[in-house]
Amino acid sequence: MAAVLLFLDIDGPLIPFGGAAPYPVFDDGPGGSGDVGDEPGAANPLLGRIDPSLGPRLVALHCELVWASTWLDDANAVVAPRLGFPPLPLVDWPDPAEDTGTDTPAGLHWKTRPLLARAAGRPFVWVDDEITDVDRAWVSARHPEPACLYRVDHRTGLRDPDFVALRRWLARAVGVPGDR
């Protein structure tokens, strides 16, 4: 079986926002203090919130990582190096004007259709902070393989309990061992 796809959003899962407490700032950029130089997106003051320890933890899930974010090429230029990732594939978001779907229920996230198309029948995990039960039901009715639509709390980003839940789902649904 092909590796499970893991569609990864950035804002919310990797860059927490909207919480009451101050966020830690990680000194992980090439120039220190979160500075990544003149690369696109480098001026984003929230980049320092990306915990570099998340990179190895995501790799340890043994999935094929794919950016599912509106960061597009900036995801590889600015975010991937902070996590120790090589350039990852990007989801090619269609122009919203080109969406001809007639079975789109109210509340379906705009990413859901393109992610299902990108999965092309493969098992997948989608990690995002905007997933709803409408998305889960829509995917469940249209995707023949296991799919985990995992909502992360945007105020905290990915944390230990999230990794436990993802490893459990992967082990149960597709037989990916939790500790390789």
Short mmCIF file of N, CA and C in Angstrom, two decimals:
data_model
loop_
_atom_site.label_atom_id
_atom_site.label_comp_id
_atom_site.label_asym_id
_atom_site.label_seq_id
_atom_site.Cartn_x
_atom_site.Cartn_y
_atom_site.Cartn_z
N MET A 1 0.85 -1.19 0.00
CA MET A 1 0.00 0.00 0.00
C MET A 1 0.89 1.24 0.00
N ALA A 2 0.49 2.24 -0.74
CA ALA A 2 1.21 3.51 -0.77
C ALA A 2 1.13 4.18 0.60
N ALA A 3 2.11 4.99 0.88
CA ALA A 3 2.13 5.70 2.16
C ALA A 3 0.87 6.55 2.30
N VAL A 4 0.45 6.69 3.53
CA VAL A 4 -0.69 7.54 3.85
C VAL A 4 -0.28 9.00 3.62
N LEU A 5 -1.11 9.76 2.95
CA LEU A 5 -0.86 11.18 2.77
C LEU A 5 -1.20 11.91 4.07
N LEU A 6 -0.41 12.89 4.43
CA LEU A 6 -0.73 13.75 5.56
C LEU A 6 -0.74 15.18 5.04
N PHE A 7 -1.95 15.72 4.86
CA PHE A 7 -2.13 17.09 4.42
C PHE A 7 -2.00 18.00 5.63
N LEU A 8 -1.05 18.93 5.58
CA LEU A 8 -0.70 19.74 6.75
C LEU A 8 -0.92 21.22 6.50
N ASP A 9 -1.78 21.81 7.30
CA ASP A 9 -1.98 23.25 7.28
C ASP A 9 -0.91 23.89 8.16
N ILE A 10 -0.66 25.17 8.00
CA ILE A 10 0.36 25.87 8.77
C ILE A 10 -0.24 26.73 9.86
N ASP A 11 -1.11 27.68 9.48
CA ASP A 11 -1.70 28.58 10.47
C ASP A 11 -2.69 27.82 11.35
N GLY A 12 -2.38 27.75 12.62
CA GLY A 12 -3.20 26.97 13.57
C GLY A 12 -2.45 25.74 14.02
N PRO A 13 -2.23 24.74 13.16
CA PRO A 13 -1.50 23.55 13.60
C PRO A 13 -0.03 23.80 13.91
N LEU A 14 0.67 24.58 13.08
CA LEU A 14 2.10 24.83 13.30
C LEU A 14 2.37 26.19 13.91
N ILE A 15 1.55 27.17 13.56
CA ILE A 15 1.67 28.51 14.13
C ILE A 15 0.42 28.78 14.95
N PRO A 16 0.49 28.56 16.26
CA PRO A 16 -0.69 28.81 17.09
C PRO A 16 -0.99 30.31 17.17
N PHE A 17 -2.28 30.61 17.32
CA PHE A 17 -2.69 32.01 17.43
C PHE A 17 -4.01 32.10 18.18
N GLY A 18 -4.29 33.26 18.75
CA GLY A 18 -5.58 33.52 19.38
C GLY A 18 -5.70 33.07 20.82
N GLY A 19 -4.64 32.58 21.43
CA GLY A 19 -4.69 32.17 22.83
C GLY A 19 -4.44 33.35 23.75
N ALA A 20 -4.76 33.18 25.00
CA ALA A 20 -4.61 34.25 25.97
C ALA A 20 -3.18 34.40 26.48
N ALA A 21 -2.46 33.29 26.64
CA ALA A 21 -1.12 33.33 27.20
C ALA A 21 -0.10 33.70 26.12
N PRO A 22 1.03 34.28 26.53
CA PRO A 22 2.08 34.53 25.54
C PRO A 22 2.60 33.22 24.96
N TYR A 23 2.95 33.24 23.70
CA TYR A 23 3.47 32.05 23.03
C TYR A 23 4.98 32.00 23.15
N PRO A 24 5.52 30.78 23.23
CA PRO A 24 6.98 30.70 23.20
C PRO A 24 7.50 31.10 21.83
N VAL A 25 8.69 31.65 21.81
CA VAL A 25 9.34 32.00 20.56
C VAL A 25 10.59 31.15 20.47
N PHE A 26 10.73 30.45 19.36
CA PHE A 26 11.83 29.53 19.16
C PHE A 26 12.93 30.20 18.35
N ASP A 27 14.14 30.09 18.82
CA ASP A 27 15.30 30.68 18.17
C ASP A 27 15.87 29.66 17.20
N ASP A 28 15.21 29.52 16.03
CA ASP A 28 15.57 28.44 15.14
C ASP A 28 15.92 28.86 13.73
N GLY A 29 15.86 30.13 13.42
CA GLY A 29 16.17 30.56 12.06
C GLY A 29 17.66 30.56 11.80
N PRO A 30 18.07 30.54 10.54
CA PRO A 30 19.49 30.52 10.20
C PRO A 30 20.27 31.66 10.82
N GLY A 31 19.64 32.82 10.98
CA GLY A 31 20.34 33.96 11.56
C GLY A 31 20.10 34.11 13.04
N GLY A 32 19.40 33.15 13.65
CA GLY A 32 19.07 33.25 15.07
C GLY A 32 17.85 34.12 15.29
N SER A 33 17.29 34.05 16.47
CA SER A 33 16.12 34.84 16.87
C SER A 33 14.97 34.70 15.88
N GLY A 34 14.87 33.56 15.24
CA GLY A 34 13.79 33.33 14.30
C GLY A 34 13.97 34.02 12.97
N ASP A 35 15.11 34.67 12.75
CA ASP A 35 15.36 35.39 11.50
C ASP A 35 15.70 34.40 10.39
N VAL A 36 15.01 34.52 9.28
CA VAL A 36 15.31 33.66 8.13
C VAL A 36 15.75 34.48 6.93
N GLY A 37 16.21 35.68 7.17
CA GLY A 37 16.81 36.46 6.08
C GLY A 37 15.81 37.09 5.16
N ASP A 38 16.19 37.14 3.88
CA ASP A 38 15.39 37.86 2.89
C ASP A 38 14.42 36.97 2.14
N GLU A 39 14.19 35.76 2.61
CA GLU A 39 13.29 34.85 1.91
C GLU A 39 11.86 35.36 2.01
N PRO A 40 11.01 34.97 1.03
CA PRO A 40 9.61 35.40 1.08
C PRO A 40 8.97 34.97 2.39
N GLY A 41 8.16 35.84 2.95
CA GLY A 41 7.47 35.51 4.19
C GLY A 41 8.32 35.64 5.43
N ALA A 42 9.61 35.94 5.29
CA ALA A 42 10.52 35.98 6.44
C ALA A 42 10.12 37.06 7.44
N ALA A 43 9.43 38.09 6.99
CA ALA A 43 9.06 39.17 7.88
C ALA A 43 7.85 38.82 8.75
N ASN A 44 7.24 37.67 8.55
CA ASN A 44 6.07 37.29 9.33
C ASN A 44 6.47 37.14 10.79
N PRO A 45 5.93 37.97 11.68
CA PRO A 45 6.34 37.92 13.09
C PRO A 45 5.89 36.64 13.81
N LEU A 46 5.01 35.87 13.22
CA LEU A 46 4.52 34.66 13.88
C LEU A 46 5.39 33.44 13.61
N LEU A 47 6.34 33.54 12.68
CA LEU A 47 7.17 32.39 12.34
C LEU A 47 7.95 31.85 13.54
N GLY A 48 8.33 32.71 14.45
CA GLY A 48 9.06 32.26 15.64
C GLY A 48 8.25 31.34 16.53
N ARG A 49 6.95 31.26 16.32
CA ARG A 49 6.10 30.36 17.12
C ARG A 49 6.17 28.91 16.64
N ILE A 50 6.79 28.67 15.50
CA ILE A 50 6.89 27.30 14.99
C ILE A 50 7.91 26.54 15.83
N ASP A 51 7.44 25.51 16.48
CA ASP A 51 8.30 24.67 17.32
C ASP A 51 9.06 23.71 16.41
N PRO A 52 10.38 23.84 16.31
CA PRO A 52 11.14 22.96 15.41
C PRO A 52 11.05 21.48 15.78
N SER A 53 10.68 21.16 17.02
CA SER A 53 10.56 19.75 17.41
C SER A 53 9.36 19.07 16.74
N LEU A 54 8.45 19.86 16.17
CA LEU A 54 7.30 19.26 15.48
C LEU A 54 7.73 18.54 14.20
N GLY A 55 8.80 19.01 13.56
CA GLY A 55 9.25 18.39 12.32
C GLY A 55 9.55 16.90 12.49
N PRO A 56 10.47 16.53 13.40
CA PRO A 56 10.75 15.10 13.58
C PRO A 56 9.53 14.30 14.04
N ARG A 57 8.65 14.92 14.80
CA ARG A 57 7.46 14.21 15.27
C ARG A 57 6.51 13.94 14.11
N LEU A 58 6.39 14.86 13.18
CA LEU A 58 5.55 14.64 12.01
C LEU A 58 6.16 13.59 11.09
N VAL A 59 7.46 13.62 10.91
CA VAL A 59 8.15 12.61 10.10
C VAL A 59 7.95 11.23 10.70
N ALA A 60 7.97 11.15 12.04
CA ALA A 60 7.83 9.86 12.73
C ALA A 60 6.46 9.23 12.55
N LEU A 61 5.50 9.97 12.00
CA LEU A 61 4.18 9.40 11.72
C LEU A 61 4.22 8.50 10.48
N HIS A 62 5.32 8.54 9.74
CA HIS A 62 5.53 7.67 8.57
C HIS A 62 4.46 7.88 7.49
N CYS A 63 4.13 9.15 7.26
CA CYS A 63 3.19 9.52 6.21
C CYS A 63 3.94 10.33 5.16
N GLU A 64 3.32 10.46 4.00
CA GLU A 64 3.85 11.34 2.97
C GLU A 64 3.30 12.74 3.24
N LEU A 65 4.17 13.63 3.68
CA LEU A 65 3.75 14.98 4.06
C LEU A 65 3.51 15.85 2.83
N VAL A 66 2.39 16.59 2.87
CA VAL A 66 2.01 17.48 1.77
C VAL A 66 1.48 18.77 2.40
N TRP A 67 1.99 19.91 1.94
CA TRP A 67 1.45 21.18 2.44
C TRP A 67 0.03 21.38 1.93
N ALA A 68 -0.87 21.67 2.86
CA ALA A 68 -2.26 21.99 2.53
C ALA A 68 -2.56 23.36 3.12
N SER A 69 -1.89 24.34 2.58
CA SER A 69 -1.91 25.68 3.15
C SER A 69 -1.91 26.72 2.05
N THR A 70 -2.41 27.89 2.38
CA THR A 70 -2.37 29.00 1.43
C THR A 70 -0.99 29.66 1.41
N TRP A 71 -0.05 29.14 2.19
CA TRP A 71 1.33 29.65 2.15
C TRP A 71 1.99 29.32 0.82
N LEU A 72 1.49 28.32 0.12
CA LEU A 72 2.01 27.90 -1.19
C LEU A 72 3.53 27.75 -1.15
N ASP A 73 4.26 28.39 -2.07
CA ASP A 73 5.71 28.22 -2.15
C ASP A 73 6.44 28.71 -0.91
N ASP A 74 5.86 29.66 -0.19
CA ASP A 74 6.48 30.12 1.05
C ASP A 74 6.56 29.01 2.10
N ALA A 75 5.67 28.02 1.99
CA ALA A 75 5.72 26.90 2.93
C ALA A 75 7.08 26.20 2.84
N ASN A 76 7.57 25.99 1.63
CA ASN A 76 8.87 25.34 1.46
C ASN A 76 10.04 26.30 1.68
N ALA A 77 9.87 27.56 1.31
CA ALA A 77 10.95 28.53 1.44
C ALA A 77 11.19 28.94 2.89
N VAL A 78 10.13 29.02 3.69
CA VAL A 78 10.26 29.60 5.01
C VAL A 78 9.92 28.62 6.15
N VAL A 79 8.88 27.82 5.98
CA VAL A 79 8.44 26.95 7.06
C VAL A 79 9.21 25.63 7.08
N ALA A 80 9.37 25.00 5.95
CA ALA A 80 10.04 23.69 5.89
C ALA A 80 11.42 23.72 6.56
N PRO A 81 12.27 24.72 6.30
CA PRO A 81 13.59 24.72 6.95
C PRO A 81 13.51 24.79 8.48
N ARG A 82 12.51 25.45 9.00
CA ARG A 82 12.35 25.55 10.46
C ARG A 82 12.02 24.21 11.09
N LEU A 83 11.41 23.32 10.28
CA LEU A 83 11.01 22.01 10.77
C LEU A 83 11.99 20.91 10.37
N GLY A 84 13.01 21.28 9.60
CA GLY A 84 13.97 20.30 9.12
C GLY A 84 13.46 19.47 7.97
N PHE A 85 12.46 19.98 7.25
CA PHE A 85 11.88 19.27 6.11
C PHE A 85 12.61 19.65 4.83
N PRO A 86 12.70 18.69 3.91
CA PRO A 86 13.06 19.06 2.54
C PRO A 86 11.83 19.74 1.93
N PRO A 87 11.94 20.28 0.73
CA PRO A 87 10.73 20.81 0.09
C PRO A 87 9.67 19.71 -0.01
N LEU A 88 8.46 20.04 0.35
CA LEU A 88 7.34 19.10 0.31
C LEU A 88 6.44 19.44 -0.87
N PRO A 89 5.67 18.45 -1.34
CA PRO A 89 4.68 18.76 -2.37
C PRO A 89 3.63 19.73 -1.81
N LEU A 90 3.06 20.49 -2.70
CA LEU A 90 2.01 21.45 -2.34
C LEU A 90 0.70 21.02 -2.98
N VAL A 91 -0.40 21.27 -2.29
CA VAL A 91 -1.70 21.08 -2.92
C VAL A 91 -1.90 22.27 -3.85
N ASP A 92 -2.28 21.98 -5.07
CA ASP A 92 -2.55 23.01 -6.06
C ASP A 92 -4.01 23.42 -5.91
N TRP A 93 -4.22 24.56 -5.26
CA TRP A 93 -5.60 25.01 -5.01
C TRP A 93 -6.21 25.54 -6.29
N PRO A 94 -7.39 25.09 -6.64
CA PRO A 94 -8.05 25.61 -7.84
C PRO A 94 -8.59 27.02 -7.59
N ASP A 95 -8.81 27.71 -8.67
CA ASP A 95 -9.45 29.01 -8.59
C ASP A 95 -10.89 28.79 -8.13
N PRO A 96 -11.34 29.48 -7.08
CA PRO A 96 -12.71 29.27 -6.60
C PRO A 96 -13.77 29.44 -7.69
N ALA A 97 -13.48 30.26 -8.68
CA ALA A 97 -14.45 30.47 -9.77
C ALA A 97 -14.58 29.21 -10.63
N GLU A 98 -13.59 28.32 -10.55
CA GLU A 98 -13.63 27.09 -11.34
C GLU A 98 -14.36 25.96 -10.65
N ASP A 99 -14.77 26.14 -9.41
CA ASP A 99 -15.46 25.07 -8.67
C ASP A 99 -16.85 24.89 -9.25
N THR A 100 -17.05 23.73 -9.86
CA THR A 100 -18.34 23.45 -10.49
C THR A 100 -19.13 22.41 -9.69
N GLY A 101 -18.70 22.15 -8.46
CA GLY A 101 -19.38 21.15 -7.65
C GLY A 101 -20.81 21.53 -7.37
N THR A 102 -21.71 20.59 -7.62
CA THR A 102 -23.12 20.86 -7.37
C THR A 102 -23.58 20.21 -6.07
N ASP A 103 -22.75 19.35 -5.48
CA ASP A 103 -23.15 18.68 -4.25
C ASP A 103 -22.42 19.24 -3.04
N THR A 104 -22.15 20.54 -3.05
CA THR A 104 -21.44 21.18 -1.96
C THR A 104 -22.43 21.65 -0.90
N PRO A 105 -22.42 20.98 0.26
CA PRO A 105 -23.34 21.41 1.32
C PRO A 105 -22.85 22.69 2.00
N ALA A 106 -23.76 23.38 2.61
CA ALA A 106 -23.40 24.58 3.38
C ALA A 106 -22.42 24.16 4.48
N GLY A 107 -21.37 24.94 4.63
CA GLY A 107 -20.40 24.69 5.69
C GLY A 107 -19.22 23.83 5.27
N LEU A 108 -19.22 23.31 4.04
CA LEU A 108 -18.09 22.51 3.59
C LEU A 108 -16.89 23.43 3.40
N HIS A 109 -15.76 23.07 4.00
CA HIS A 109 -14.56 23.89 3.90
C HIS A 109 -14.10 23.93 2.44
N TRP A 110 -13.58 25.06 2.01
CA TRP A 110 -13.15 25.21 0.62
C TRP A 110 -11.99 24.28 0.27
N LYS A 111 -11.23 23.79 1.26
CA LYS A 111 -10.12 22.88 1.00
C LYS A 111 -10.58 21.42 0.80
N THR A 112 -11.74 21.07 1.27
CA THR A 112 -12.15 19.67 1.32
C THR A 112 -12.17 19.01 -0.06
N ARG A 113 -12.82 19.62 -1.02
CA ARG A 113 -12.89 19.06 -2.38
C ARG A 113 -11.51 18.86 -3.00
N PRO A 114 -10.65 19.90 -3.00
CA PRO A 114 -9.33 19.72 -3.60
C PRO A 114 -8.48 18.66 -2.88
N LEU A 115 -8.61 18.56 -1.56
CA LEU A 115 -7.84 17.54 -0.84
C LEU A 115 -8.31 16.14 -1.19
N LEU A 116 -9.60 15.97 -1.32
CA LEU A 116 -10.12 14.66 -1.70
C LEU A 116 -9.65 14.30 -3.12
N ALA A 117 -9.65 15.27 -4.01
CA ALA A 117 -9.16 15.03 -5.37
C ALA A 117 -7.67 14.69 -5.34
N ARG A 118 -6.90 15.40 -4.54
CA ARG A 118 -5.45 15.15 -4.45
C ARG A 118 -5.16 13.77 -3.85
N ALA A 119 -5.99 13.33 -2.92
CA ALA A 119 -5.80 12.01 -2.31
C ALA A 119 -6.00 10.91 -3.35
N ALA A 120 -6.84 11.13 -4.31
CA ALA A 120 -7.05 10.20 -5.42
C ALA A 120 -7.24 8.76 -4.94
N GLY A 121 -8.07 8.58 -3.93
CA GLY A 121 -8.38 7.24 -3.46
C GLY A 121 -7.40 6.68 -2.44
N ARG A 122 -6.36 7.41 -2.10
CA ARG A 122 -5.39 6.94 -1.10
C ARG A 122 -5.86 7.28 0.31
N PRO A 123 -5.45 6.50 1.30
CA PRO A 123 -5.73 6.89 2.69
C PRO A 123 -5.04 8.21 2.99
N PHE A 124 -5.69 9.03 3.83
CA PHE A 124 -5.06 10.30 4.17
C PHE A 124 -5.47 10.79 5.55
N VAL A 125 -4.62 11.70 6.05
CA VAL A 125 -4.88 12.46 7.27
C VAL A 125 -4.84 13.92 6.84
N TRP A 126 -5.79 14.70 7.32
CA TRP A 126 -5.79 16.13 7.07
C TRP A 126 -5.74 16.81 8.43
N VAL A 127 -4.67 17.57 8.69
CA VAL A 127 -4.48 18.28 9.96
C VAL A 127 -4.70 19.76 9.70
N ASP A 128 -5.74 20.31 10.32
CA ASP A 128 -6.13 21.70 10.10
C ASP A 128 -6.88 22.18 11.33
N ASP A 129 -7.07 23.48 11.45
CA ASP A 129 -7.81 24.02 12.59
C ASP A 129 -9.23 24.45 12.20
N GLU A 130 -9.66 24.17 10.98
CA GLU A 130 -10.97 24.61 10.53
C GLU A 130 -11.88 23.48 10.07
N ILE A 131 -11.54 22.25 10.36
CA ILE A 131 -12.32 21.09 9.94
C ILE A 131 -13.60 21.00 10.77
N THR A 132 -14.71 20.64 10.11
CA THR A 132 -15.97 20.49 10.82
C THR A 132 -16.58 19.12 10.52
N ASP A 133 -17.68 18.83 11.19
CA ASP A 133 -18.39 17.58 10.94
C ASP A 133 -18.96 17.52 9.52
N VAL A 134 -19.24 18.67 8.93
CA VAL A 134 -19.71 18.70 7.54
C VAL A 134 -18.62 18.14 6.62
N ASP A 135 -17.37 18.54 6.86
CA ASP A 135 -16.25 18.02 6.05
C ASP A 135 -16.09 16.52 6.25
N ARG A 136 -16.17 16.08 7.51
CA ARG A 136 -16.01 14.65 7.81
C ARG A 136 -17.09 13.82 7.11
N ALA A 137 -18.33 14.27 7.18
CA ALA A 137 -19.43 13.52 6.57
C ALA A 137 -19.28 13.49 5.05
N TRP A 138 -18.90 14.60 4.47
CA TRP A 138 -18.76 14.69 3.01
C TRP A 138 -17.66 13.75 2.53
N VAL A 139 -16.51 13.74 3.22
CA VAL A 139 -15.41 12.85 2.84
C VAL A 139 -15.81 11.40 3.06
N SER A 140 -16.44 11.11 4.16
CA SER A 140 -16.85 9.74 4.48
C SER A 140 -17.76 9.16 3.39
N ALA A 141 -18.61 9.99 2.84
CA ALA A 141 -19.55 9.52 1.81
C ALA A 141 -18.90 9.38 0.42
N ARG A 142 -17.70 9.94 0.24
CA ARG A 142 -17.10 9.97 -1.09
C ARG A 142 -15.72 9.35 -1.21
N HIS A 143 -15.13 8.96 -0.10
CA HIS A 143 -13.75 8.47 -0.14
C HIS A 143 -13.72 7.01 0.30
N PRO A 144 -13.28 6.10 -0.57
CA PRO A 144 -13.35 4.67 -0.26
C PRO A 144 -12.29 4.19 0.74
N GLU A 145 -11.24 4.95 0.93
CA GLU A 145 -10.16 4.56 1.83
C GLU A 145 -10.28 5.29 3.16
N PRO A 146 -9.55 4.83 4.18
CA PRO A 146 -9.59 5.52 5.47
C PRO A 146 -9.13 6.97 5.33
N ALA A 147 -9.81 7.84 6.05
CA ALA A 147 -9.46 9.26 6.07
C ALA A 147 -9.68 9.79 7.49
N CYS A 148 -8.70 10.52 7.98
CA CYS A 148 -8.79 11.14 9.30
C CYS A 148 -8.73 12.64 9.10
N LEU A 149 -9.82 13.31 9.37
CA LEU A 149 -9.86 14.76 9.31
C LEU A 149 -9.69 15.24 10.74
N TYR A 150 -8.47 15.67 11.07
CA TYR A 150 -8.09 15.94 12.45
C TYR A 150 -8.01 17.44 12.70
N ARG A 151 -8.88 17.90 13.57
CA ARG A 151 -8.93 19.33 13.90
C ARG A 151 -8.01 19.62 15.08
N VAL A 152 -7.14 20.60 14.88
CA VAL A 152 -6.20 21.06 15.90
C VAL A 152 -6.73 22.37 16.49
N ASP A 153 -6.56 22.54 17.77
CA ASP A 153 -6.95 23.80 18.42
C ASP A 153 -5.97 24.89 17.98
N HIS A 154 -6.46 25.91 17.30
CA HIS A 154 -5.59 26.98 16.78
C HIS A 154 -4.89 27.75 17.89
N ARG A 155 -5.43 27.71 19.09
CA ARG A 155 -4.82 28.46 20.20
C ARG A 155 -3.56 27.79 20.72
N THR A 156 -3.44 26.47 20.49
CA THR A 156 -2.29 25.74 21.03
C THR A 156 -1.40 25.13 19.95
N GLY A 157 -1.95 24.89 18.76
CA GLY A 157 -1.20 24.19 17.73
C GLY A 157 -1.06 22.72 18.10
N LEU A 158 -0.30 21.99 17.31
CA LEU A 158 -0.10 20.56 17.55
C LEU A 158 0.60 20.34 18.90
N ARG A 159 0.04 19.43 19.69
CA ARG A 159 0.59 19.13 21.02
C ARG A 159 0.66 17.62 21.19
N ASP A 160 1.20 17.19 22.32
CA ASP A 160 1.36 15.75 22.60
C ASP A 160 0.08 14.95 22.38
N PRO A 161 -1.07 15.37 22.94
CA PRO A 161 -2.30 14.57 22.74
C PRO A 161 -2.69 14.42 21.27
N ASP A 162 -2.37 15.42 20.46
CA ASP A 162 -2.67 15.33 19.03
C ASP A 162 -1.83 14.24 18.37
N PHE A 163 -0.57 14.16 18.73
CA PHE A 163 0.29 13.12 18.15
C PHE A 163 -0.14 11.73 18.62
N VAL A 164 -0.58 11.62 19.87
CA VAL A 164 -1.08 10.33 20.36
C VAL A 164 -2.30 9.92 19.54
N ALA A 165 -3.23 10.84 19.34
CA ALA A 165 -4.45 10.54 18.58
C ALA A 165 -4.12 10.18 17.13
N LEU A 166 -3.20 10.90 16.52
CA LEU A 166 -2.84 10.60 15.13
C LEU A 166 -2.16 9.24 15.01
N ARG A 167 -1.24 8.92 15.93
CA ARG A 167 -0.58 7.60 15.89
C ARG A 167 -1.60 6.48 16.09
N ARG A 168 -2.54 6.68 17.00
CA ARG A 168 -3.57 5.66 17.23
C ARG A 168 -4.42 5.44 15.99
N TRP A 169 -4.83 6.53 15.35
CA TRP A 169 -5.64 6.38 14.15
C TRP A 169 -4.85 5.66 13.06
N LEU A 170 -3.62 6.07 12.86
CA LEU A 170 -2.79 5.43 11.83
C LEU A 170 -2.61 3.94 12.10
N ALA A 171 -2.40 3.56 13.34
CA ALA A 171 -2.22 2.15 13.68
C ALA A 171 -3.51 1.37 13.46
N ARG A 172 -4.62 1.94 13.88
CA ARG A 172 -5.91 1.27 13.79
C ARG A 172 -6.44 1.22 12.35
N ALA A 173 -6.37 2.33 11.66
CA ALA A 173 -7.03 2.43 10.35
C ALA A 173 -6.18 1.88 9.20
N VAL A 174 -4.89 2.05 9.27
CA VAL A 174 -4.06 1.64 8.12
C VAL A 174 -2.86 0.81 8.52
N GLY A 175 -2.75 0.45 9.79
CA GLY A 175 -1.68 -0.46 10.23
C GLY A 175 -0.30 0.15 10.28
N VAL A 176 -0.20 1.48 10.39
CA VAL A 176 1.11 2.11 10.53
C VAL A 176 1.52 1.99 12.00
N PRO A 177 2.61 1.27 12.28
CA PRO A 177 3.04 1.15 13.68
C PRO A 177 3.34 2.51 14.29
N GLY A 178 2.99 2.66 15.55
CA GLY A 178 3.20 3.93 16.23
C GLY A 178 4.63 4.25 16.54
N ASP A 179 5.44 3.26 16.79
CA ASP A 179 6.83 3.48 17.17
C ASP A 179 7.76 2.66 16.30
N ARG A 180 8.16 3.22 15.17
CA ARG A 180 9.12 2.52 14.30
C ARG A 180 10.50 3.01 14.58
#
